[in-house]
CSV table of C-alpha atoms and ligand atoms in Angstrom, one decimal:
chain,number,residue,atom,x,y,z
N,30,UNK,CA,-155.3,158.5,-15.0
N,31,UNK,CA,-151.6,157.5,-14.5
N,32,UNK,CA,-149.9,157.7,-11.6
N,33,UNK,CA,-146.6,155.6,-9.5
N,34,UNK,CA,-147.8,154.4,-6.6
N,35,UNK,CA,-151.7,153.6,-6.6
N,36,UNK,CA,-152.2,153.6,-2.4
N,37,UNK,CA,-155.7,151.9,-1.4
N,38,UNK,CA,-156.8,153.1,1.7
N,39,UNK,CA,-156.7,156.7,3.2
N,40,UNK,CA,-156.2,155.4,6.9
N,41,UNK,CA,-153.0,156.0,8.2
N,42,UNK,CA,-150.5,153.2,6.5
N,43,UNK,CA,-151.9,154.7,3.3
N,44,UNK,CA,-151.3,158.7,4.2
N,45,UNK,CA,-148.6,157.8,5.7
N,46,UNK,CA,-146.9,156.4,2.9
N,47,UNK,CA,-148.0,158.8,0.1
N,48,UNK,CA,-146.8,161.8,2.0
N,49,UNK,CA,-143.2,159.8,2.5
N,50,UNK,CA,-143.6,159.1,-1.2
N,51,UNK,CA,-144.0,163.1,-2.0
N,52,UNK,CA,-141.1,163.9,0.3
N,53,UNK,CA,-139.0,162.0,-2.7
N,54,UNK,CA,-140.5,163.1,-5.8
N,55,UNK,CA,-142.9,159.6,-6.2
N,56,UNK,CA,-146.5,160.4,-7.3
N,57,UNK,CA,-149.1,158.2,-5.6
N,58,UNK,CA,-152.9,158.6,-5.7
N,59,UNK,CA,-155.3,157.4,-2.6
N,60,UNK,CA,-158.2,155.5,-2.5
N,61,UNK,CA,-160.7,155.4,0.3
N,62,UNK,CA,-163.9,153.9,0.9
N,63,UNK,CA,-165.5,156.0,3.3
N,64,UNK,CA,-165.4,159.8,3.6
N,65,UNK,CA,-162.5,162.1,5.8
N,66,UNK,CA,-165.0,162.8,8.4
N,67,UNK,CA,-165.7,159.3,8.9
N,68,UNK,CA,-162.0,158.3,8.7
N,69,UNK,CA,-161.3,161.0,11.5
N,70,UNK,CA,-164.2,160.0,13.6
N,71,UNK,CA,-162.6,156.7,14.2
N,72,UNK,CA,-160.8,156.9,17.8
N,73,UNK,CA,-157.9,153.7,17.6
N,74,UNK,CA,-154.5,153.6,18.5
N,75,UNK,CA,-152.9,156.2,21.6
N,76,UNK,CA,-149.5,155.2,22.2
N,77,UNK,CA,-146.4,156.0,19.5
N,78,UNK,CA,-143.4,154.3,19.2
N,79,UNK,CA,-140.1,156.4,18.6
N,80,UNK,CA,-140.1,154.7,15.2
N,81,UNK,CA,-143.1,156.0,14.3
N,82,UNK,CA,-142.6,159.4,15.1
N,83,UNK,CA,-139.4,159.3,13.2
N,84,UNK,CA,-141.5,158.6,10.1
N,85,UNK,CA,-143.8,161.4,11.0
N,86,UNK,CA,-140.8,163.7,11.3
N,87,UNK,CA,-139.8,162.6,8.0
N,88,UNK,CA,-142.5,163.0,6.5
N,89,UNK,CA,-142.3,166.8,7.9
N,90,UNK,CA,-145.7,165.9,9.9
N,91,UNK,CA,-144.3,165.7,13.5
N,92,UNK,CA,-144.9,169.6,14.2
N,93,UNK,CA,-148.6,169.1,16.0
N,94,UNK,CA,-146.9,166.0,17.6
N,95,UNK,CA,-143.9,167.2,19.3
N,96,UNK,CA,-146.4,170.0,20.1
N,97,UNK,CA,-149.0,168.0,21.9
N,98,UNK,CA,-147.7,164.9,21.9
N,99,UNK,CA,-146.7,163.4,25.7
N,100,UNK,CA,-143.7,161.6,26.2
N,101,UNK,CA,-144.1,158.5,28.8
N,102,UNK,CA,-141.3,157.1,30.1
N,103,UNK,CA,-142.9,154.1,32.0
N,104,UNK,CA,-146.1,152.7,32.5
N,105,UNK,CA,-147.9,150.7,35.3
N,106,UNK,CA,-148.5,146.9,35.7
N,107,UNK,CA,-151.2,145.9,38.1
N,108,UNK,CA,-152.8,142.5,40.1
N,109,UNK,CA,-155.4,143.2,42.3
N,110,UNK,CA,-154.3,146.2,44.7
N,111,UNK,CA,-150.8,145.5,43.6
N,112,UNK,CA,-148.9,147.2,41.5
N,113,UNK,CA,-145.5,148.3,39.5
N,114,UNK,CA,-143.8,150.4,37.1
N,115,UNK,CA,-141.8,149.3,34.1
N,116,UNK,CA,-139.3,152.1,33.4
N,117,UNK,CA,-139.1,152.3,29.3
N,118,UNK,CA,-136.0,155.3,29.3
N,119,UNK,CA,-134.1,153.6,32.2
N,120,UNK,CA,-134.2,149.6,30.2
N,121,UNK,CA,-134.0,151.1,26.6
N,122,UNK,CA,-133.4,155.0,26.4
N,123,UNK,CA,-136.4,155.3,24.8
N,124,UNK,CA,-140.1,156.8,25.9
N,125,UNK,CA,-143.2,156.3,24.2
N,126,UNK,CA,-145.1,159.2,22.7
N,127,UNK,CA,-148.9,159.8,23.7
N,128,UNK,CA,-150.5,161.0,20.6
N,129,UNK,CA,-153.5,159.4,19.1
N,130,UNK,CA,-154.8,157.7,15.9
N,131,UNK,CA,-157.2,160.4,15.3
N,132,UNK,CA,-154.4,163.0,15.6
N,133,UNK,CA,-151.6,161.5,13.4
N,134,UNK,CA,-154.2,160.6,10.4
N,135,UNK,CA,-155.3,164.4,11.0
N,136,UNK,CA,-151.8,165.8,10.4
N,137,UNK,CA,-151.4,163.7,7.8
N,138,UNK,CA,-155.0,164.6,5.8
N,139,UNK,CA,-153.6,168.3,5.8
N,140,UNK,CA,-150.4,167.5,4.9
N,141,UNK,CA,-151.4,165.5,1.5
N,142,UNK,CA,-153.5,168.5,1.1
N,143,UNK,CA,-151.4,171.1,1.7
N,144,UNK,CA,-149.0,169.8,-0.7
N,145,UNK,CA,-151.6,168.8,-3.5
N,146,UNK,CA,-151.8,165.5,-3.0
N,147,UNK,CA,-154.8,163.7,-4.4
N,148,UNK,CA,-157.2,161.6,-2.6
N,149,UNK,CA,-160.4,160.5,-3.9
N,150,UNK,CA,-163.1,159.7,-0.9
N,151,UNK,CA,-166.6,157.8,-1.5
N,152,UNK,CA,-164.4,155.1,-4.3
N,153,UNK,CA,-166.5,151.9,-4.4
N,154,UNK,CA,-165.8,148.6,-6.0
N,155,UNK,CA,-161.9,148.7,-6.3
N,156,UNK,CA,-160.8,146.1,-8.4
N,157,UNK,CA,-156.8,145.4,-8.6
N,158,UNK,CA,-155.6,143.6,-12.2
N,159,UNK,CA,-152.4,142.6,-13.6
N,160,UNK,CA,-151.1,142.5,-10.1
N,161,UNK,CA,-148.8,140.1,-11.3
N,162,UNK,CA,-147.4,141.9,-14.5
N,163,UNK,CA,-145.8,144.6,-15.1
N,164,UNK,CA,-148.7,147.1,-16.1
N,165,UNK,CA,-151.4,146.9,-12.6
N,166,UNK,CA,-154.2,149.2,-12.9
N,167,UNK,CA,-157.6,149.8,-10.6
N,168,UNK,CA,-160.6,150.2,-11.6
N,169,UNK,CA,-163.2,151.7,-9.2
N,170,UNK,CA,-166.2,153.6,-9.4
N,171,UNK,CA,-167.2,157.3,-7.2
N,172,UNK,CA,-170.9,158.0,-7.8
N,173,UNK,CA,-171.6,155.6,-10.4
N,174,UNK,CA,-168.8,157.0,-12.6
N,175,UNK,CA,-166.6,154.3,-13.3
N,176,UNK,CA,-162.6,155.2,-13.0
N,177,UNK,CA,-159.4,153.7,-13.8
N,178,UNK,CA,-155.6,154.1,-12.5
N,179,UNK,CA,-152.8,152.5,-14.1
N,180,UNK,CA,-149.4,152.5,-12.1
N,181,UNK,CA,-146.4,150.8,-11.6
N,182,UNK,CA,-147.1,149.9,-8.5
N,183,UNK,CA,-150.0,149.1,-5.8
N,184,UNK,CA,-150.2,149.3,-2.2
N,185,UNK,CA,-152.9,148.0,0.0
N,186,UNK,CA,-153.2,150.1,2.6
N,187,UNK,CA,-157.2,148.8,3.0
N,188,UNK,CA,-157.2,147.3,6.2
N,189,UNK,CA,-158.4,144.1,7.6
N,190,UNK,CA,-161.8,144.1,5.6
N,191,UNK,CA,-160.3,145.0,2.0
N,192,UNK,CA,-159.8,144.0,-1.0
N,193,UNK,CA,-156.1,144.1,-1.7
N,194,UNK,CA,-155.0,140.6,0.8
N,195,UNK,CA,-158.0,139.0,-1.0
N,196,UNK,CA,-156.3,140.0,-4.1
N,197,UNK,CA,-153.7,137.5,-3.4
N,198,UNK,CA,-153.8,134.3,-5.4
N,199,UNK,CA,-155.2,131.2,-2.2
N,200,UNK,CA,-152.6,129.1,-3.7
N,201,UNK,CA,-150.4,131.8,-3.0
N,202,UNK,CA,-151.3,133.3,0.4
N,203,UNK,CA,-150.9,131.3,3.6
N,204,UNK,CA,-153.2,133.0,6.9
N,205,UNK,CA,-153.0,132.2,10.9
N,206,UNK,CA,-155.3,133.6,12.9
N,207,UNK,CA,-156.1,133.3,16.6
N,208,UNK,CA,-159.5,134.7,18.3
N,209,UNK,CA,-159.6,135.6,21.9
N,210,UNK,CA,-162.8,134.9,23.5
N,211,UNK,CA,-163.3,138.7,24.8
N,212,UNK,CA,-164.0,141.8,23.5
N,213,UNK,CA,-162.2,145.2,24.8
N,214,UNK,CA,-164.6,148.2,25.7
N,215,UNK,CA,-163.5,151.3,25.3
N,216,UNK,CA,-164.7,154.7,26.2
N,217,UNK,CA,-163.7,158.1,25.8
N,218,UNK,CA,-164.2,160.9,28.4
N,219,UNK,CA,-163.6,164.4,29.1
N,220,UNK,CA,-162.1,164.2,32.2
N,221,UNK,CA,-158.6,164.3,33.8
N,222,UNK,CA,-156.2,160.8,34.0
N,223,UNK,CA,-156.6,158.8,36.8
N,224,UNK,CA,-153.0,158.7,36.6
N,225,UNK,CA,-150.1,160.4,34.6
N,226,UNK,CA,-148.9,157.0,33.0
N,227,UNK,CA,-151.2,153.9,31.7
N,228,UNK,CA,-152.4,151.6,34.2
N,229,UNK,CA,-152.7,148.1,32.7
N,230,UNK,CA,-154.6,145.8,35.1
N,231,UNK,CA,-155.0,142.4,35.7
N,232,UNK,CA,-157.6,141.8,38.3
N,233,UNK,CA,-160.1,138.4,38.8
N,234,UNK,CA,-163.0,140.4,37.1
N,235,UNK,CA,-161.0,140.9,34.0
N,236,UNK,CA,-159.1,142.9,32.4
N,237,UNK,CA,-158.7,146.9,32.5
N,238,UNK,CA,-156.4,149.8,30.7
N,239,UNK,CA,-156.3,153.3,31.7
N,240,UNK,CA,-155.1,155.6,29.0
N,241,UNK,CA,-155.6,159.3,27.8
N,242,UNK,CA,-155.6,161.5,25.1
N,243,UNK,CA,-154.6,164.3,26.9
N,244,UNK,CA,-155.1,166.3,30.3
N,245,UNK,CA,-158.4,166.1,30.0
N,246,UNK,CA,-159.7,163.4,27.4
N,247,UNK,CA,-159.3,159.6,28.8
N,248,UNK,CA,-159.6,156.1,26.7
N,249,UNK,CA,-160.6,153.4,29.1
N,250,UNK,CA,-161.0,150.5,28.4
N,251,UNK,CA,-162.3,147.3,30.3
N,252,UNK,CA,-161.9,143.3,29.3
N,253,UNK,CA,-165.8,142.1,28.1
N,254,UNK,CA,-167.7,139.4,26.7
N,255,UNK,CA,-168.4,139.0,23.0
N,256,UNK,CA,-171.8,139.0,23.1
N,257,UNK,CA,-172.1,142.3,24.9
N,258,UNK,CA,-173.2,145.5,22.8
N,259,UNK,CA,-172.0,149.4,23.5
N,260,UNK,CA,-175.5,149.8,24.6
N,261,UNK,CA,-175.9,147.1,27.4
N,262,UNK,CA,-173.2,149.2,29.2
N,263,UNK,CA,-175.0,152.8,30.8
N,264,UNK,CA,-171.9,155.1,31.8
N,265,UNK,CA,-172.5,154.3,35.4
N,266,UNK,CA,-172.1,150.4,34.9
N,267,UNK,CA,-169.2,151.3,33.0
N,268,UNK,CA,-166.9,153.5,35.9
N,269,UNK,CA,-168.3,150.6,38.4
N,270,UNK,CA,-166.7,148.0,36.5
N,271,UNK,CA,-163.8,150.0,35.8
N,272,UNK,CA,-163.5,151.2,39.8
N,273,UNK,CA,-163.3,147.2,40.3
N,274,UNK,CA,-160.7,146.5,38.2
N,275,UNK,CA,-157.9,148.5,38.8
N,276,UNK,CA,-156.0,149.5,42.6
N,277,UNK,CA,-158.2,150.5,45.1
N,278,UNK,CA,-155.9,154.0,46.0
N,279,UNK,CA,-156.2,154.6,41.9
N,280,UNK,CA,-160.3,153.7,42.2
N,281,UNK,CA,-160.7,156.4,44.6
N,282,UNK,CA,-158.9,159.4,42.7
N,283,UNK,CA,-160.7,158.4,39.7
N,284,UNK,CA,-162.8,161.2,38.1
N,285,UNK,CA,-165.6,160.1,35.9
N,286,UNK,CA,-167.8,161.9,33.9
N,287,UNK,CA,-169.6,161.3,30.3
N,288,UNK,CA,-168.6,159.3,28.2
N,289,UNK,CA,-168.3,160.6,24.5
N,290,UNK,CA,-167.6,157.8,22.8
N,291,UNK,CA,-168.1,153.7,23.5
N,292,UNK,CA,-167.3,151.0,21.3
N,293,UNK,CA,-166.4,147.6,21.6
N,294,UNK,CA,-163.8,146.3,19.6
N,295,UNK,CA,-163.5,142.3,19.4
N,296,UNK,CA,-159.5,140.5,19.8
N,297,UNK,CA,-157.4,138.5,16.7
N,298,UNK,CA,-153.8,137.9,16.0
N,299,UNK,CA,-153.8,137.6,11.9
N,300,UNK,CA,-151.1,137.6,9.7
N,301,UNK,CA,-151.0,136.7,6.4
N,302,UNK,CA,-148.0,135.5,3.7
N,303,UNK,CA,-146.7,137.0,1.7
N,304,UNK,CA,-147.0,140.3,2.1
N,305,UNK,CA,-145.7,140.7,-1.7
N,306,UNK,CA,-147.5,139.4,-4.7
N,307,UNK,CA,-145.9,140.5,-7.9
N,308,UNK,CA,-146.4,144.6,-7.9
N,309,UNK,CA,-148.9,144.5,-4.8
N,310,UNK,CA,-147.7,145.1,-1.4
N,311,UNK,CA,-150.1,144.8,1.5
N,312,UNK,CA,-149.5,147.3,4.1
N,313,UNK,CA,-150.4,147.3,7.7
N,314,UNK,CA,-154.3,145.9,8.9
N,315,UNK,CA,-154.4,144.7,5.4
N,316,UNK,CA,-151.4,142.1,6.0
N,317,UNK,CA,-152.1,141.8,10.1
N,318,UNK,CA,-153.9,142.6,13.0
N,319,UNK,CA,-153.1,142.3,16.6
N,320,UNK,CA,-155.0,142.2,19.9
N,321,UNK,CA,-154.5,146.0,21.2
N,322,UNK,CA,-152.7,145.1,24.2
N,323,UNK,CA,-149.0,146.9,24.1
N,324,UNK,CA,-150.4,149.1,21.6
N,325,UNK,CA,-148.8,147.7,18.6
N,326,UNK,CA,-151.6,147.6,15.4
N,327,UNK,CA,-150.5,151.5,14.5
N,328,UNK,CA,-147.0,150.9,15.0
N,329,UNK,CA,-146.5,147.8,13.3
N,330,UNK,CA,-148.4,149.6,10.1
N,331,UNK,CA,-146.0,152.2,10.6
N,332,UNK,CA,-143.0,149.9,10.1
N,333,UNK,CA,-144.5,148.2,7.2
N,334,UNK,CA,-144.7,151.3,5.5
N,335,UNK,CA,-141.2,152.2,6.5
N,336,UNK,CA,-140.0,149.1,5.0
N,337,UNK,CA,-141.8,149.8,1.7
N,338,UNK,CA,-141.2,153.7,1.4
N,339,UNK,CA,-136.9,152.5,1.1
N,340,UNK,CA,-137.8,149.5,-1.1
N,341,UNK,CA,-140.1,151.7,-3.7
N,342,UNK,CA,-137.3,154.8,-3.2
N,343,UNK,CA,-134.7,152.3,-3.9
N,344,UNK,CA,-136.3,151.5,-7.0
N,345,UNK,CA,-137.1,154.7,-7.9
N,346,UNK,CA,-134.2,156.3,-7.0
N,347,UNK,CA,-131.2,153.5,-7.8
N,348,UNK,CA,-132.9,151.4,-10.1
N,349,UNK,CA,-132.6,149.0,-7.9
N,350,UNK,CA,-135.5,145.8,-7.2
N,351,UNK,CA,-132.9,144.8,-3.7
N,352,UNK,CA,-135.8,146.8,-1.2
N,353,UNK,CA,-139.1,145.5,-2.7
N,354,UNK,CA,-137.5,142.1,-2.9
N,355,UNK,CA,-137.0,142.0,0.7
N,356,UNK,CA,-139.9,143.9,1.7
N,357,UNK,CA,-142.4,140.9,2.4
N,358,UNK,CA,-139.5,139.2,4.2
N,359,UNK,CA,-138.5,142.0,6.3
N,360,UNK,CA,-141.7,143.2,7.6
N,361,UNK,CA,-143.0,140.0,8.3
N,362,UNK,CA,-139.9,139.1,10.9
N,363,UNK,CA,-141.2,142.3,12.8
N,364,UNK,CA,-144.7,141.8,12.2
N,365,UNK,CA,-144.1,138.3,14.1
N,366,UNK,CA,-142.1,140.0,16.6
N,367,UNK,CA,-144.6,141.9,17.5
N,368,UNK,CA,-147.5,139.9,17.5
N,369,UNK,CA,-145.9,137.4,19.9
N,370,UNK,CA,-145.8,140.1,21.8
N,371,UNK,CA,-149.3,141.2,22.0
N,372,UNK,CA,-150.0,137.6,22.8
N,373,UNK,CA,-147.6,137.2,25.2
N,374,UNK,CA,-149.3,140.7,27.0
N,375,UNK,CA,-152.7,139.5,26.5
N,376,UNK,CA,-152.2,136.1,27.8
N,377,UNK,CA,-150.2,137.5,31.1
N,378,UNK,CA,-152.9,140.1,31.4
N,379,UNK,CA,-156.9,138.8,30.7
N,380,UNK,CA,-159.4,136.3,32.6
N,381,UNK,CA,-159.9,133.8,29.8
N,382,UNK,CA,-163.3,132.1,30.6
N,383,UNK,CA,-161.8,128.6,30.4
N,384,UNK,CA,-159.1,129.5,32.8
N,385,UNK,CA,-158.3,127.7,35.9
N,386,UNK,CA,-157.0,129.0,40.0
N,387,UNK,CA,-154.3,126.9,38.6
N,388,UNK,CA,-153.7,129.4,35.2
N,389,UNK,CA,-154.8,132.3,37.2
N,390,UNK,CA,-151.9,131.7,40.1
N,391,UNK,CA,-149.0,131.0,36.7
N,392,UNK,CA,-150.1,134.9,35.7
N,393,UNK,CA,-149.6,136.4,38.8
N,394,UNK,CA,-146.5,134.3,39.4
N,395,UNK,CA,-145.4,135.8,35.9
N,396,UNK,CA,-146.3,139.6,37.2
N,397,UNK,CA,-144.4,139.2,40.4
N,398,UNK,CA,-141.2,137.8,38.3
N,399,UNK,CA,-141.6,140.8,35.9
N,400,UNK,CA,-141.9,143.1,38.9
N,401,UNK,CA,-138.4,142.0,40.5
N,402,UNK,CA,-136.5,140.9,37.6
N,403,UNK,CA,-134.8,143.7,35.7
N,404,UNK,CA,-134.1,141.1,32.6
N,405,UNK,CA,-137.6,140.3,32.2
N,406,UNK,CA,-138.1,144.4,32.9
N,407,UNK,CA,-135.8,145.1,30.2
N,408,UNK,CA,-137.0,142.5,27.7
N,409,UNK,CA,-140.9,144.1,28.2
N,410,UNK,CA,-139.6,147.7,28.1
N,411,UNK,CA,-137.6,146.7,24.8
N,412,UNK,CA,-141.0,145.5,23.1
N,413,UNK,CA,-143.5,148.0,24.0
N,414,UNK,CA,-141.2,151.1,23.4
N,415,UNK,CA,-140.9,149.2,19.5
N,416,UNK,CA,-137.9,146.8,18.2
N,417,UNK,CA,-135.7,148.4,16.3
N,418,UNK,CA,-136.7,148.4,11.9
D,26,RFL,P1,-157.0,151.2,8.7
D,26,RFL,O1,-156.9,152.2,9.8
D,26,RFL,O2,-158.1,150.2,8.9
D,26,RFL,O3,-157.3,152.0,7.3
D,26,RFL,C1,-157.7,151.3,6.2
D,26,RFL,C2,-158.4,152.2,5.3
D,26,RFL,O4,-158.8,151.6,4.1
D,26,RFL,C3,-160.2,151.9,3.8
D,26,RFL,N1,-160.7,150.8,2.9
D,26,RFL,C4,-160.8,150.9,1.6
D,26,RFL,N2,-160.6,152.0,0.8
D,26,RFL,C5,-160.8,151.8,-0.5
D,26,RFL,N3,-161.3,150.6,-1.0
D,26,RFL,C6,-161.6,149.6,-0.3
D,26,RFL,N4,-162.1,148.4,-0.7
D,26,RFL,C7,-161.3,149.7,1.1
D,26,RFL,N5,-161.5,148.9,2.2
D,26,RFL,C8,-161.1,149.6,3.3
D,26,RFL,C9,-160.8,152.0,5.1
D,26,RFL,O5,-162.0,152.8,5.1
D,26,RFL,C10,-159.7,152.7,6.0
D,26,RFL,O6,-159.9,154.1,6.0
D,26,RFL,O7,-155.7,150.4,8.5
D,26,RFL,P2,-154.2,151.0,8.5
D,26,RFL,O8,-154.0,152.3,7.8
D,26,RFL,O9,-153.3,149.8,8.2
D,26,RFL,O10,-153.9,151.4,10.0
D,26,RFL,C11,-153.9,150.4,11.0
D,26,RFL,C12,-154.4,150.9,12.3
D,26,RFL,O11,-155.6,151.6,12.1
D,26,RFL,C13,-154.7,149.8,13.3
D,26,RFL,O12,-153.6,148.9,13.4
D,26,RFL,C14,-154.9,150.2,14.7
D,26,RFL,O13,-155.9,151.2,14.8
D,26,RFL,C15,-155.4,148.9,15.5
D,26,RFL,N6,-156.2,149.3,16.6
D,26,RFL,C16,-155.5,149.7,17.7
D,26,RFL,N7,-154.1,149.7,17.6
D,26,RFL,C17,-153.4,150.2,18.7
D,26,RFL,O14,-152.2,150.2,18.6
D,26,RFL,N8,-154.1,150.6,19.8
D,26,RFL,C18,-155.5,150.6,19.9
D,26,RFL,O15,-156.0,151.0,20.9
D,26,RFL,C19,-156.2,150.2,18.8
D,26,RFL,N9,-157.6,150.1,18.8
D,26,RFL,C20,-157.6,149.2,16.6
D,26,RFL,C21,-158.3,149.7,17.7
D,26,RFL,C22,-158.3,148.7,15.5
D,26,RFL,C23,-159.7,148.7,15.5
D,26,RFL,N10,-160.3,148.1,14.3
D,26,RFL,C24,-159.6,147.9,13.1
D,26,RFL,C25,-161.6,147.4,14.3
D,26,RFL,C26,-159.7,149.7,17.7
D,26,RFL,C27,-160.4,149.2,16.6
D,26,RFL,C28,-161.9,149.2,16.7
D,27,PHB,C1,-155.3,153.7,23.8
D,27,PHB,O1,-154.9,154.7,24.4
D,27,PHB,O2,-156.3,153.6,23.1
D,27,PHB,C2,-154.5,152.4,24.0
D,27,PHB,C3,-153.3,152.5,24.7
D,27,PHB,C4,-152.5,151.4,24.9
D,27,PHB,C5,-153.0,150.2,24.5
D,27,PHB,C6,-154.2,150.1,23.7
D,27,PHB,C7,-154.9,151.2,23.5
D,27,PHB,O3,-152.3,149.0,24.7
């Protein structure tokens, strides 16, 4: 098989991108490892930045969105039973659009297969050659039937654990990496929000973020240790904690209920360099992670892809190598952007197990100079709602 673009991984970087390529005329063909169902049944990422949704609209996938889709235009900050609101339209213009993971990759499945688009589930073994020349091709196998693409050009859109950043030459690729000692537990629920924006506390038993889905579907999440399993925390144990962590007036409107999904997800800044080598281009988790405070892992992904979709257009298009040259450079100075950020938001906002009265005092010293300084306001609100591609 022949194709333009060969896109490995069907998450959303890799739909993302294919469907932007149809919208110009550029075949691509995806890869994925697992199958839709399993793809879909991954809950992620809740919060959209304008950026984003542009790309969605582009890629004439935004309909469901703008449908269901809620626009926040603040959220809430909070320190034991304090607590304050960053306004994101008054400091940039800009809200934030509450949509999830699950949704976006959804609209994006039936897009791709609406217009034809092919995607081939179950692929095992990828293998990327000639990366460096000017003829790439995959090989693969689905069902012990062994396939190969040849392209012009490969994107790995595989995520943290594939093969496409291993790809990359070690004389060639350069990795930093930081691990925060704490996990994030999250659980979903079919109940009403405690409260119509996201709480993000910061209390002395850790760490806690109240989000949603929609009017009745909530993502909490609360700080935990590393060695702790989904099933060491009974649904009970779980609101308890919760109840603990955030203001005592939100504790007591909180509704709880079942949880339907819980899952503990561990905390890494990653990035790697380059994010180019020869005709690969790595392509959101693939290239970088970041801890999932501010919300930026989807959106960062989504400018990476942005990024790429102009370079491979330009080259399609105008002949032109100018966009795929930059690419690497480009995303990266975002991609840094935006994992100081996360940084920055987890340091100000988690109980770090080494951490002293004295560290502990410096955070809430940071929190009340966020709360009454509109600089510091507008620089946070500038961050979260995205920096501009
Ligand atoms: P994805 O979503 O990981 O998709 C990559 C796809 O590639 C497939 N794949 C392969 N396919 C073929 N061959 C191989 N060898 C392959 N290896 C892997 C995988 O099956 C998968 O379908 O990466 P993508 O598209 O770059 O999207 C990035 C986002 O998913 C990610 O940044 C965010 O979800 C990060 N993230 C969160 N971000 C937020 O902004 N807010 C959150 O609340 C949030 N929660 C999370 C998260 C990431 C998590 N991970 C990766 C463990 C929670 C978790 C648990
Ligand atoms: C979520 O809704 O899952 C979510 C929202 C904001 C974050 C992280 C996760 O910072």
């Amino acid at each position: 098989m022949r194709t333009q673009v060969a896109i490995i991984g069907g998450g959303p970087s890799g739909l993302l991108l294919s469907q932007l390529l149809h919208t110009r005329g550029i075949e691509s063909v995806v890869l994925e490892r697992k199958t839709k169902d399993y793809v879909l049944g991954r809950i992620r990422a809740g919060v959209l930045e304008q950026g984003l949704v542009g790309l969605m609209e582009e890629a004439g996938c935004a309909e469901r969105l703008h449908a269901e889709g809620y626009p926040h235009d603040g959220t809430l900050l909070s320190y034991g039973n304090e607590m304050f609101r960053v306004d994101f339209k008054e400091h940039t213009g800009t809200p934030v659009m509450v949509y999830g993971q699950t949704e976006v990759t959804r609209d994006l499945y039936e897009a791709r297969e609406k217009a034809g688009g092919l995607v081939e589930f179950n692929v095992e073994d990828v293998v990327i050659h000639d990366a460096d020349g000017d003829a790439p091709y995959l090989t693969y196998s689905v069902n012990n039937e062994d396939r190969r693409i040849d392209c012009d050009f490969v994107a790995g859109c595989d995520g943290f654990h594939g093969v496409s950043r291993k790809t990359i030459p070690d004389d060639v690729r350069r990795e930093y990496e930081k691990i925060y000692p704490f996990g994030w537990l999250g659980i979903l629920s079919e109940t009403p929000p405690v409260n119509h924006e996201l709480i993000y506390a910061n209390s002395p038993r850790g760490f806690a973020l109240a989000s949603m889905r929609n009017e009745n579907l909530c993502r909490y999440y609360i700080q935990c240790s590393l060695n702790d399993k989904p099933e060491d925390w009974s649904d009970e144990a779980f609101w308890a904690e919760f109840k603990k962590r955030i203001p005592a007036d939100q504790a007591e409107k909180l509704v709880t209920g079942p949880s339907i999904e819980k899952s503990i997800a561990p905390l890494r800044s990653f990035v790697t360099e380059p994010m180019r080598w020869g005709r690969l281009f790595l392509c959101g988790d693939a290239a970088h992670i970041v801890p999932p405070t501010g919300a930026k892992g989807l959106n960062t992904a989504a400018s990476d892809v942005h990024y790429l979709f102009n370079g491979l257009r330009e080259f399609y298009e105008k002949n032109s190598c100018a966009g795929i040259d930059a690419y690497s450079t480009k995303a990266l100075a975002r991609v840094w952007k935006a994992e100081r950020f996360s940084w920055w938001f987890s340091s100000l906002m988690h109980r770090y197990p080494d951490q002293t009265d004295f560290d502990h005092k410096i955070q809430i010293a940071e929190l009340e100079f966020l709360r009454s300084n509109t600089a510091a306001q507008k620089a946070m609100a500038e961050n979260y709602v995205g920096l501009p591609y």
